[in-house]
Coordinates of C-alpha atoms in Angstrom, one line a residue:
M1 CA -5.7 22.4 -19.6
K2 CA -6.0 18.8 -20.8
I3 CA -3.5 16.1 -20.1
P4 CA -1.5 15.1 -23.3
L5 CA -2.7 11.7 -24.6
R6 CA 0.7 10.0 -24.2
H7 CA 1.0 11.2 -20.6
Y8 CA -2.5 9.9 -19.8
L9 CA -1.6 6.6 -21.4
S10 CA 1.6 6.6 -19.3
L11 CA -0.5 7.1 -16.2
L12 CA -2.5 4.0 -17.2
G13 CA 0.7 2.0 -17.5
I14 CA 1.8 3.1 -14.0
T15 CA -1.7 2.3 -12.7
T16 CA -1.4 -1.2 -14.2
A17 CA 2.0 -1.6 -12.6
A18 CA 0.5 -0.5 -9.2
F19 CA -2.2 -3.1 -9.7
V20 CA 0.4 -5.9 -10.2
F21 CA 2.6 -4.8 -7.4
N22 CA -0.3 -4.5 -4.9
T23 CA -1.7 -7.8 -6.0
S24 CA 1.7 -9.5 -5.4
E25 CA 2.3 -7.8 -2.1
F26 CA -0.9 -9.0 -0.4
M27 CA -1.4 -12.3 -2.3
P28 CA 0.2 -14.4 0.5
I29 CA -2.6 -13.0 2.8
A30 CA -5.3 -14.5 0.5
L31 CA -3.4 -17.8 0.1
L32 CA -1.9 -18.1 3.6
T33 CA -3.7 -21.3 4.5
D34 CA -2.8 -23.0 1.2
I35 CA 0.9 -21.9 1.3
A36 CA 1.2 -23.1 4.9
G37 CA -0.4 -26.5 4.0
S38 CA 2.0 -27.1 1.1
F39 CA 5.0 -26.7 3.4
S40 CA 3.4 -28.4 6.4
M41 CA 3.5 -25.2 8.5
T42 CA 1.0 -23.3 10.5
T43 CA -0.6 -20.1 9.2
A44 CA 1.2 -18.1 12.0
E45 CA 4.6 -19.5 11.0
T46 CA 4.0 -18.9 7.3
G47 CA 2.7 -15.4 8.1
G48 CA 6.3 -14.6 9.0
M49 CA 6.9 -14.3 5.3
I50 CA 4.7 -11.2 5.2
T51 CA 6.5 -9.7 8.1
I52 CA 10.0 -10.3 6.6
Y53 CA 8.8 -8.9 3.2
A54 CA 7.6 -5.7 4.8
W55 CA 10.7 -5.3 7.0
V56 CA 13.0 -5.8 3.9
V57 CA 11.1 -3.0 2.1
A58 CA 11.3 -0.9 5.3
V59 CA 15.1 -1.3 5.6
L60 CA 16.0 -1.0 1.9
S61 CA 13.6 1.8 0.7
L62 CA 15.8 4.7 1.6
P63 CA 19.2 3.1 0.8
L64 CA 18.0 1.9 -2.6
M65 CA 16.4 5.2 -3.5
L66 CA 19.6 7.1 -2.6
L67 CA 21.6 4.6 -4.6
T68 CA 19.4 5.1 -7.7
C69 CA 18.1 8.7 -7.4
R70 CA 20.5 9.9 -10.1
M71 CA 19.0 7.5 -12.6
E72 CA 16.6 8.8 -15.2
L73 CA 13.1 7.9 -13.9
K74 CA 11.9 5.9 -16.9
R75 CA 15.0 3.7 -16.9
L76 CA 14.6 3.2 -13.2
M77 CA 10.9 2.3 -13.5
L78 CA 11.7 -0.3 -16.2
L79 CA 14.5 -1.8 -14.1
V80 CA 12.2 -2.1 -11.1
V81 CA 9.4 -3.8 -13.0
A82 CA 12.0 -6.2 -14.6
V83 CA 13.4 -7.2 -11.2
F84 CA 9.8 -7.6 -9.9
S85 CA 9.0 -10.0 -12.8
V86 CA 12.1 -12.2 -12.0
G87 CA 11.1 -12.3 -8.3
Q88 CA 7.5 -13.4 -9.2
L89 CA 8.9 -16.2 -11.5
L90 CA 11.1 -17.5 -8.7
S91 CA 8.1 -17.4 -6.3
G92 CA 6.1 -19.5 -8.8
I93 CA 8.8 -22.2 -9.1
A94 CA 9.7 -22.3 -5.4
T95 CA 9.9 -25.8 -4.0
S96 CA 10.6 -25.0 -0.4
Y97 CA 9.7 -22.3 2.1
P98 CA 13.3 -20.8 2.2
M99 CA 13.3 -20.6 -1.6
L100 CA 9.9 -18.8 -1.6
L101 CA 11.1 -16.5 1.1
A102 CA 14.2 -15.6 -1.0
A103 CA 12.1 -15.0 -4.0
R104 CA 9.8 -12.7 -2.0
I105 CA 12.9 -10.7 -0.9
V106 CA 13.8 -10.1 -4.5
V107 CA 10.2 -8.8 -5.1
A108 CA 10.6 -6.7 -1.9
C109 CA 13.7 -5.0 -3.4
A110 CA 11.7 -3.9 -6.5
H111 CA 8.8 -2.9 -4.2
A112 CA 11.0 -0.7 -2.2
I113 CA 11.8 1.5 -5.2
F114 CA 8.5 1.3 -7.1
W115 CA 6.3 2.9 -4.4
S116 CA 9.0 5.5 -3.9
I117 CA 8.8 6.7 -7.5
A118 CA 5.2 5.8 -8.7
A119 CA 3.4 8.8 -7.1
P120 CA 6.1 11.4 -7.8
L121 CA 6.4 10.2 -11.4
A122 CA 2.6 10.3 -11.8
A123 CA 2.5 13.8 -10.4
Q124 CA 5.2 15.0 -12.8
L125 CA 3.2 13.8 -15.8
V126 CA 0.3 16.3 -15.1
T127 CA -0.2 19.9 -14.1
H128 CA -0.8 20.8 -10.5
E129 CA -4.6 21.0 -11.0
H130 CA -4.6 17.4 -12.2
R131 CA -2.4 16.0 -9.4
P132 CA -5.4 14.6 -7.3
M133 CA -6.6 12.8 -10.4
A134 CA -3.1 11.3 -11.2
L135 CA -2.7 10.1 -7.6
G136 CA -6.2 8.8 -7.6
M137 CA -5.4 6.7 -10.6
I138 CA -2.5 5.1 -8.8
V139 CA -4.6 4.3 -5.8
T140 CA -7.4 3.0 -8.1
G141 CA -4.8 0.5 -9.6
S142 CA -4.1 -0.7 -6.0
S143 CA -7.9 -0.9 -5.3
V144 CA -8.6 -2.8 -8.4
A145 CA -6.0 -5.3 -7.3
M146 CA -8.0 -5.8 -4.1
I147 CA -11.2 -6.2 -6.1
F148 CA -10.1 -8.4 -8.9
G149 CA -6.4 -9.2 -8.6
L150 CA -6.5 -10.6 -5.0
P151 CA -9.7 -12.6 -5.2
I152 CA -8.9 -13.9 -8.7
G153 CA -5.4 -14.8 -7.6
R154 CA -7.0 -16.6 -4.6
M155 CA -9.4 -18.5 -6.9
I156 CA -6.5 -19.5 -9.2
G157 CA -4.6 -20.6 -6.1
L158 CA -7.5 -22.7 -4.8
Y159 CA -8.0 -24.5 -8.1
A160 CA -4.6 -24.6 -9.8
G161 CA -2.2 -24.1 -6.8
W162 CA -0.8 -21.0 -5.3
R163 CA 2.4 -21.3 -7.5
M164 CA 0.3 -20.7 -10.6
T165 CA -0.9 -17.4 -9.2
F166 CA 2.6 -16.0 -8.9
L167 CA 3.5 -17.2 -12.4
I168 CA 0.5 -15.4 -13.9
I169 CA 1.5 -12.2 -12.0
A170 CA 5.0 -12.5 -13.5
G171 CA 3.4 -12.7 -17.0
I172 CA 1.3 -9.6 -16.4
A173 CA 4.3 -7.7 -15.0
L174 CA 6.2 -8.5 -18.2
A175 CA 3.4 -7.1 -20.3
A176 CA 3.4 -4.0 -18.2
L177 CA 7.2 -3.7 -18.7
L178 CA 6.9 -3.8 -22.5
Y179 CA 4.0 -1.2 -22.4
L180 CA 5.9 1.2 -20.2
A181 CA 9.1 0.8 -22.3
Y182 CA 7.1 2.1 -25.3
M183 CA 4.8 4.6 -23.8
L184 CA 6.5 6.3 -20.7
P185 CA 8.3 9.5 -21.6
Q186 CA 11.7 10.2 -20.1
R187 CA 11.8 12.2 -16.9
K188 CA 15.1 13.5 -15.7
Q189 CA 15.5 14.9 -12.3
D190 CA 16.5 18.5 -12.2
K191 CA 18.8 18.2 -9.3
P192 CA 19.8 14.8 -7.9
F193 CA 19.1 14.4 -4.2
S194 CA 22.0 13.8 -1.9
A195 CA 22.3 12.1 1.4
H196 CA 23.6 15.4 2.8
D197 CA 20.1 16.8 2.1
L198 CA 18.4 14.3 4.5
P199 CA 18.8 16.3 7.7
Q200 CA 17.0 19.3 6.2
L201 CA 14.2 17.1 4.9
L202 CA 13.6 15.4 8.2
R203 CA 13.6 18.8 10.1
N204 CA 10.2 19.5 8.6
P205 CA 7.8 19.0 11.6
A206 CA 4.7 18.3 9.5
L207 CA 6.6 15.6 7.4
S208 CA 8.0 14.0 10.6
C209 CA 4.5 13.8 12.0
I210 CA 3.2 12.1 8.8
Y211 CA 5.9 9.5 9.3
V212 CA 5.0 8.8 12.9
M213 CA 1.3 8.6 12.1
T214 CA 1.9 6.3 9.1
A215 CA 4.0 3.9 11.2
L216 CA 1.2 3.8 13.8
F217 CA -1.6 3.6 11.3
A218 CA 0.0 0.7 9.3
T219 CA 0.7 -1.2 12.5
A220 CA -2.9 -0.8 13.7
Y221 CA -4.5 -1.7 10.4
F222 CA -2.3 -4.7 9.5
T223 CA -2.6 -6.2 13.0
A224 CA -6.1 -7.0 11.8
Y225 CA -5.9 -7.1 8.0
S226 CA -2.9 -9.5 7.8
Y227 CA -5.0 -12.2 9.5
I228 CA -8.3 -11.3 8.0
E229 CA -8.5 -14.6 6.1
P230 CA -8.3 -16.8 9.2
F231 CA -10.4 -14.3 11.1
L232 CA -13.2 -14.5 8.6
H233 CA -12.9 -18.3 8.4
E234 CA -12.6 -19.2 12.1
I235 CA -14.3 -16.3 13.9
A236 CA -16.9 -15.1 11.4
S237 CA -17.6 -18.6 10.0
F238 CA -17.3 -17.4 6.4
S239 CA -17.1 -20.0 3.6
P240 CA -14.1 -19.8 1.2
T241 CA -16.3 -18.2 -1.4
L242 CA -17.6 -15.6 1.0
I243 CA -14.1 -14.8 2.1
T244 CA -13.3 -14.0 -1.5
V245 CA -16.4 -11.7 -1.7
A246 CA -15.2 -9.9 1.5
L247 CA -11.8 -9.3 0.0
M248 CA -13.4 -7.9 -3.2
A249 CA -15.6 -5.6 -1.0
I250 CA -12.5 -4.2 0.7
G251 CA -11.0 -3.4 -2.7
A252 CA -14.2 -2.0 -4.2
C253 CA -14.5 0.5 -1.5
G254 CA -10.9 1.5 -2.0
I255 CA -12.1 2.9 -5.4
L256 CA -14.8 4.8 -3.6
A257 CA -12.0 6.3 -1.4
S258 CA -10.1 7.3 -4.5
L259 CA -13.2 9.1 -5.9
L260 CA -13.8 10.8 -2.6
F261 CA -10.3 12.0 -2.6
T262 CA -10.3 13.2 -6.2
H263 CA -13.4 15.2 -5.8
G264 CA -13.1 16.3 -2.1
Y265 CA -9.5 16.9 -1.4
G266 CA -9.4 20.4 -2.9
R267 CA -12.6 21.6 -1.2
H268 CA -12.8 19.6 2.0
R269 CA -9.1 18.8 2.8
F270 CA -9.2 19.5 6.5
L271 CA -12.5 17.7 7.0
L272 CA -11.1 14.5 5.4
L273 CA -7.8 14.8 7.4
R274 CA -9.7 15.3 10.7
F275 CA -12.0 12.3 10.4
V276 CA -10.2 9.6 8.4
L277 CA -8.2 8.3 11.4
P278 CA -11.2 8.2 13.9
C279 CA -13.0 6.2 11.2
V280 CA -10.1 3.7 11.1
F281 CA -10.2 3.5 14.9
A282 CA -14.0 2.8 14.9
A283 CA -13.7 0.2 12.2
L284 CA -11.1 -1.8 14.1
L285 CA -12.9 -1.5 17.4
L286 CA -16.0 -3.1 15.8
F287 CA -14.1 -6.0 14.3
Q288 CA -15.2 -8.7 16.7
A289 CA -18.7 -7.3 17.3
A290 CA -19.4 -7.2 13.5
S291 CA -18.4 -10.9 13.2
I292 CA -21.8 -12.0 14.7
S293 CA -23.4 -11.9 11.3
M294 CA -22.4 -12.1 7.6
F295 CA -24.2 -8.9 6.8
T296 CA -22.5 -6.7 9.5
M297 CA -19.1 -8.2 8.8
L298 CA -19.4 -7.5 5.0
L299 CA -20.4 -3.9 5.8
L300 CA -17.5 -3.5 8.1
C301 CA -15.1 -4.9 5.4
M302 CA -16.4 -2.3 3.0
F303 CA -15.9 0.5 5.5
V304 CA -12.4 -0.7 6.4
G305 CA -11.4 -0.8 2.7
M306 CA -12.6 2.8 2.2
V307 CA -11.1 4.5 5.2
A308 CA -7.7 2.6 5.0
T309 CA -7.3 3.5 1.4
L310 CA -8.4 7.1 2.0
Y311 CA -5.7 7.5 4.7
N312 CA -3.0 6.3 2.4
I313 CA -3.9 8.5 -0.5
L314 CA -4.5 11.6 1.7
F315 CA -1.2 11.5 3.3
Q316 CA 0.7 10.8 0.1
A317 CA -0.8 13.9 -1.3
E318 CA 0.1 15.8 1.9
L319 CA 3.7 14.6 1.6
L320 CA 3.9 15.7 -2.0
G321 CA 2.6 19.1 -1.0
L322 CA 5.2 19.5 1.7
V323 CA 8.2 18.3 -0.4
M324 CA 8.7 19.5 -4.0
G325 CA 11.3 18.6 -6.6
P326 CA 13.9 15.8 -6.4
G327 CA 13.4 15.4 -2.7
S328 CA 9.9 14.0 -3.3
T329 CA 11.1 10.6 -4.4
V330 CA 13.3 10.3 -1.3
A331 CA 10.6 11.6 1.0
M332 CA 8.2 9.0 -0.6
S333 CA 10.8 6.2 -0.1
I334 CA 11.0 7.0 3.6
Y335 CA 7.2 7.0 3.7
S336 CA 7.1 3.6 1.9
G337 CA 9.8 2.2 4.3
I338 CA 7.9 3.5 7.4
F339 CA 4.6 2.1 6.0
N340 CA 6.2 -1.3 5.7
I341 CA 7.7 -1.1 9.2
G342 CA 4.1 -0.7 10.2
I343 CA 3.0 -3.7 8.0
G344 CA 5.7 -5.8 9.5
S345 CA 5.0 -4.8 13.0
G346 CA 1.2 -5.2 12.6
T347 CA 1.7 -8.7 11.0
W348 CA 4.0 -9.7 13.9
I349 CA 1.6 -8.5 16.5
G350 CA -1.3 -10.2 14.7
S351 CA 0.8 -13.5 14.6
L352 CA 1.4 -13.2 18.3
A353 CA -2.3 -12.7 18.9
A354 CA -3.3 -15.6 16.6
G355 CA -0.6 -17.9 18.0
H356 CA -1.8 -17.4 21.6
G357 CA -5.4 -17.9 20.9
H358 CA -6.5 -14.3 20.5
L359 CA -7.4 -14.2 16.8
A360 CA -10.8 -12.9 17.8
H361 CA -9.3 -9.9 19.5
I362 CA -7.0 -8.5 16.7
G363 CA -9.4 -5.7 16.1
Y364 CA -9.2 -4.4 19.7
I365 CA -5.4 -4.5 19.6
G366 CA -5.4 -2.6 16.3
A367 CA -7.9 0.0 17.7
A368 CA -5.7 0.7 20.7
I369 CA -2.8 1.6 18.4
A370 CA -5.1 3.6 16.1
A371 CA -6.3 5.7 19.1
I372 CA -2.7 7.0 19.5
T373 CA -2.6 7.8 15.8
V374 CA -5.8 10.0 16.2
F375 CA -4.1 11.9 19.0
F376 CA -1.0 12.6 16.8
C377 CA -3.2 13.8 13.9
W378 CA -5.5 16.1 15.9
H379 CA -3.1 17.6 18.4
I380 CA 0.2 17.7 16.4
Y381 CA -0.3 17.4 12.7
L382 CA -3.4 19.5 12.1
P383 CA -2.2 22.5 14.2
T384 CA 1.1 22.4 12.3
I385 CA -0.4 22.7 8.9
Q386 CA -3.3 25.0 9.8
G387 CA -3.7 27.6 7.1
K388 CA -1.4 25.9 4.6
R389 CA -2.8 25.0 1.2
Y390 CA -1.2 22.8 -1.5

């Protein structure tokens, strides 16, 4: 059964929004040095903005989703993209670090809801057989942000100032808002989720395990990734242009992960689930060793981009298989919040390492946390879901 043209075009609109949101979320990482310089701060001090952003998303994801879960999904999506656009505009005109921080918090509020509804909404637009493709499109939007959005934003920031990058993102978000307003069909929830339903949702052992693993994975990964720009510059001796190439390589391999998921999840689900986290562990463990040459570091960046993206899309699909109906948006909001707890924790740990002269060792720190995640996956999650098919 083919996807109706309007639904496919709606998926493209959500994919574009995912591109914009993902570009914005990680843009400070690509411009950390320049933002710090404009406010006469160190990169470790300015990196606190990434931590605060992530923790705001973590704290607000569930409350905001419960507050808005009775809204029709199209109206909610349009509201979220509009708030996001305002936050980007304020980021672009920020004249002080506190003002920039406040603008990023506005963006974080929109982020908290967007990633809670994007995947469930995409899944609702297609039949069950096309769900991997729909989720793959959303992840592709995120990956394209890493290939083109993040490096192009970095180049714009280097040549026209980091504020211009945020202003351009605001303009693209406005265009996405107008497109979605015209193209996205209305999607009412059959039965609004209530806070009274939360205990039953959280009693699902497989879902609880996904949440624990996600917190650990995000902490491990972002301990290294949040400071990859100064790592590549100071430890791997990359030029600014080569850093841009490395960031593009990470995003490009995210698309490979999306393709691997789309074509392999149905037939090789347990194989992918079993080996994705050991691959994350190995990649982080090799971070410092790979920095001895440009070639090995670029290869590792490509591998990191693939396995990190594959983890995210795999376990979003697992979550949507475990939780059907109106509870899926709330379950996804908890996932998003927990993921951002991990981002904030990883960024904080990375800042401590960088601030105390251990920038070269951030990969080892991340690998130690990833090892715990592998244990949870192999010894708790996989036995719990053995024999279950979605």
